[in-house]
Amino acid sequence: MSTQDKCSVCGSNKLMHDLTIVDHGHMDAKHDLSVHIKTSDRLIFNTFKKSKLNACICGSCGAVNLSVNNPQELWQAYLKHKSL
C-alpha cells in the first residue's frame, strides 16, 4: 500500500496507486506477482511467507515503485531464513 504523493524521479503528482502486476504463465494462466521467503529448512513441504507486489506508476515519467502489504512479516521471515 503506497502512501507516496509525489514521484521520486520527476516530482509529478500524477501517480497511479495500488496497481497489480500480473504474470502470464502456462496456457495464459494469470497470477499476481509476489515475493516468497522460505521459513523452513526441509527437503520437501517447506513453508514460505508470501506477499503480493503492488505497483505505483508515475503518469508523467513512467517510473515504477513496488511495495508489499506486510513488510514487517517479510522482514521477520527474512531474518529467520538467514538463520536456517
Short mmCIF file of C-alpha atoms in Angstrom, two decimals:
data_model
loop_
_atom_site.label_atom_id
_atom_site.label_comp_id
_atom_site.label_asym_id
_atom_site.label_seq_id
_atom_site.Cartn_x
_atom_site.Cartn_y
_atom_site.Cartn_z
CA MET A 1 0.00 0.00 0.00
CA SER A 2 1.73 3.16 -1.19
CA THR A 3 1.42 6.45 0.67
CA GLN A 4 3.63 8.29 -1.78
CA ASP A 5 2.15 11.55 -3.11
CA LYS A 6 4.94 12.66 -5.47
CA CYS A 7 7.09 10.72 -7.93
CA SER A 8 10.57 10.03 -6.54
CA VAL A 9 12.07 10.54 -10.04
CA CYS A 10 10.36 13.60 -11.57
CA GLY A 11 8.31 15.06 -8.68
CA SER A 12 4.97 14.74 -10.50
CA ASN A 13 1.76 14.15 -8.53
CA LYS A 14 0.25 12.03 -11.36
CA LEU A 15 0.57 8.73 -9.50
CA MET A 16 -1.46 5.57 -10.08
CA HIS A 17 -1.50 3.72 -6.72
CA ASP A 18 -2.05 0.07 -5.73
CA LEU A 19 -1.85 -1.47 -9.19
CA THR A 20 -1.49 -5.24 -9.63
CA ILE A 21 1.36 -6.81 -11.59
CA VAL A 22 0.19 -9.95 -13.39
CA ASP A 23 2.36 -12.84 -14.56
CA HIS A 24 1.02 -14.74 -17.57
CA GLY A 25 2.05 -18.35 -17.09
CA HIS A 26 1.47 -21.60 -18.93
CA MET A 27 -1.71 -21.61 -21.05
CA ASP A 28 -2.02 -17.86 -20.29
CA ALA A 29 -2.85 -18.54 -16.61
CA LYS A 30 -2.73 -15.25 -14.71
CA HIS A 31 -1.04 -14.95 -11.31
CA ASP A 32 -0.28 -11.90 -9.19
CA LEU A 33 3.46 -11.29 -8.91
CA SER A 34 4.60 -11.94 -5.36
CA VAL A 35 7.56 -12.31 -3.02
CA HIS A 36 8.13 -15.67 -1.27
CA ILE A 37 10.57 -16.08 1.63
CA LYS A 38 11.37 -19.61 2.78
CA THR A 39 10.77 -20.08 6.54
CA SER A 40 11.69 -23.75 6.98
CA ASP A 41 14.62 -25.96 6.02
CA ARG A 42 13.07 -29.25 4.96
CA LEU A 43 13.76 -31.40 1.93
CA ILE A 44 10.08 -31.23 0.93
CA PHE A 45 6.98 -29.35 2.08
CA ASN A 46 8.78 -26.14 3.02
CA THR A 47 6.82 -23.19 4.33
CA PHE A 48 7.00 -19.66 2.95
CA LYS A 49 5.91 -16.18 3.98
CA LYS A 50 4.33 -14.54 0.94
CA SER A 51 3.19 -11.11 -0.15
CA LYS A 52 1.69 -9.78 -3.35
CA LEU A 53 3.64 -6.98 -5.04
CA ASN A 54 1.75 -3.72 -5.60
CA ALA A 55 2.89 -1.08 -8.07
CA CYS A 56 2.71 2.70 -8.03
CA ILE A 57 3.32 4.16 -11.51
CA CYS A 58 4.04 7.78 -12.39
CA GLY A 59 1.75 9.04 -15.17
CA SER A 60 4.38 11.61 -16.22
CA CYS A 61 7.72 9.77 -16.47
CA GLY A 62 6.66 6.11 -16.12
CA ALA A 63 8.73 5.38 -13.02
CA VAL A 64 7.51 2.29 -11.14
CA ASN A 65 7.78 1.77 -7.37
CA LEU A 66 6.93 -1.61 -5.86
CA SER A 67 5.59 -2.25 -2.37
CA VAL A 68 4.16 -5.07 -0.23
CA ASN A 69 1.32 -5.04 2.30
CA ASN A 70 3.18 -6.88 5.08
CA PRO A 71 6.79 -5.62 5.25
CA GLN A 72 7.24 -6.42 8.97
CA GLU A 73 6.17 -10.06 8.46
CA LEU A 74 8.51 -10.38 5.48
CA TRP A 75 11.38 -8.88 7.49
CA GLN A 76 10.87 -11.42 10.29
CA ALA A 77 10.72 -14.24 7.72
CA TYR A 78 13.91 -12.93 6.08
CA LEU A 79 15.73 -12.92 9.43
CA LYS A 80 14.53 -16.48 10.08
CA HIS A 81 15.64 -17.55 6.58
CA LYS A 82 19.13 -16.11 7.14
CA SER A 83 19.49 -18.22 10.30
CA LEU A 84 18.47 -21.55 8.66
#
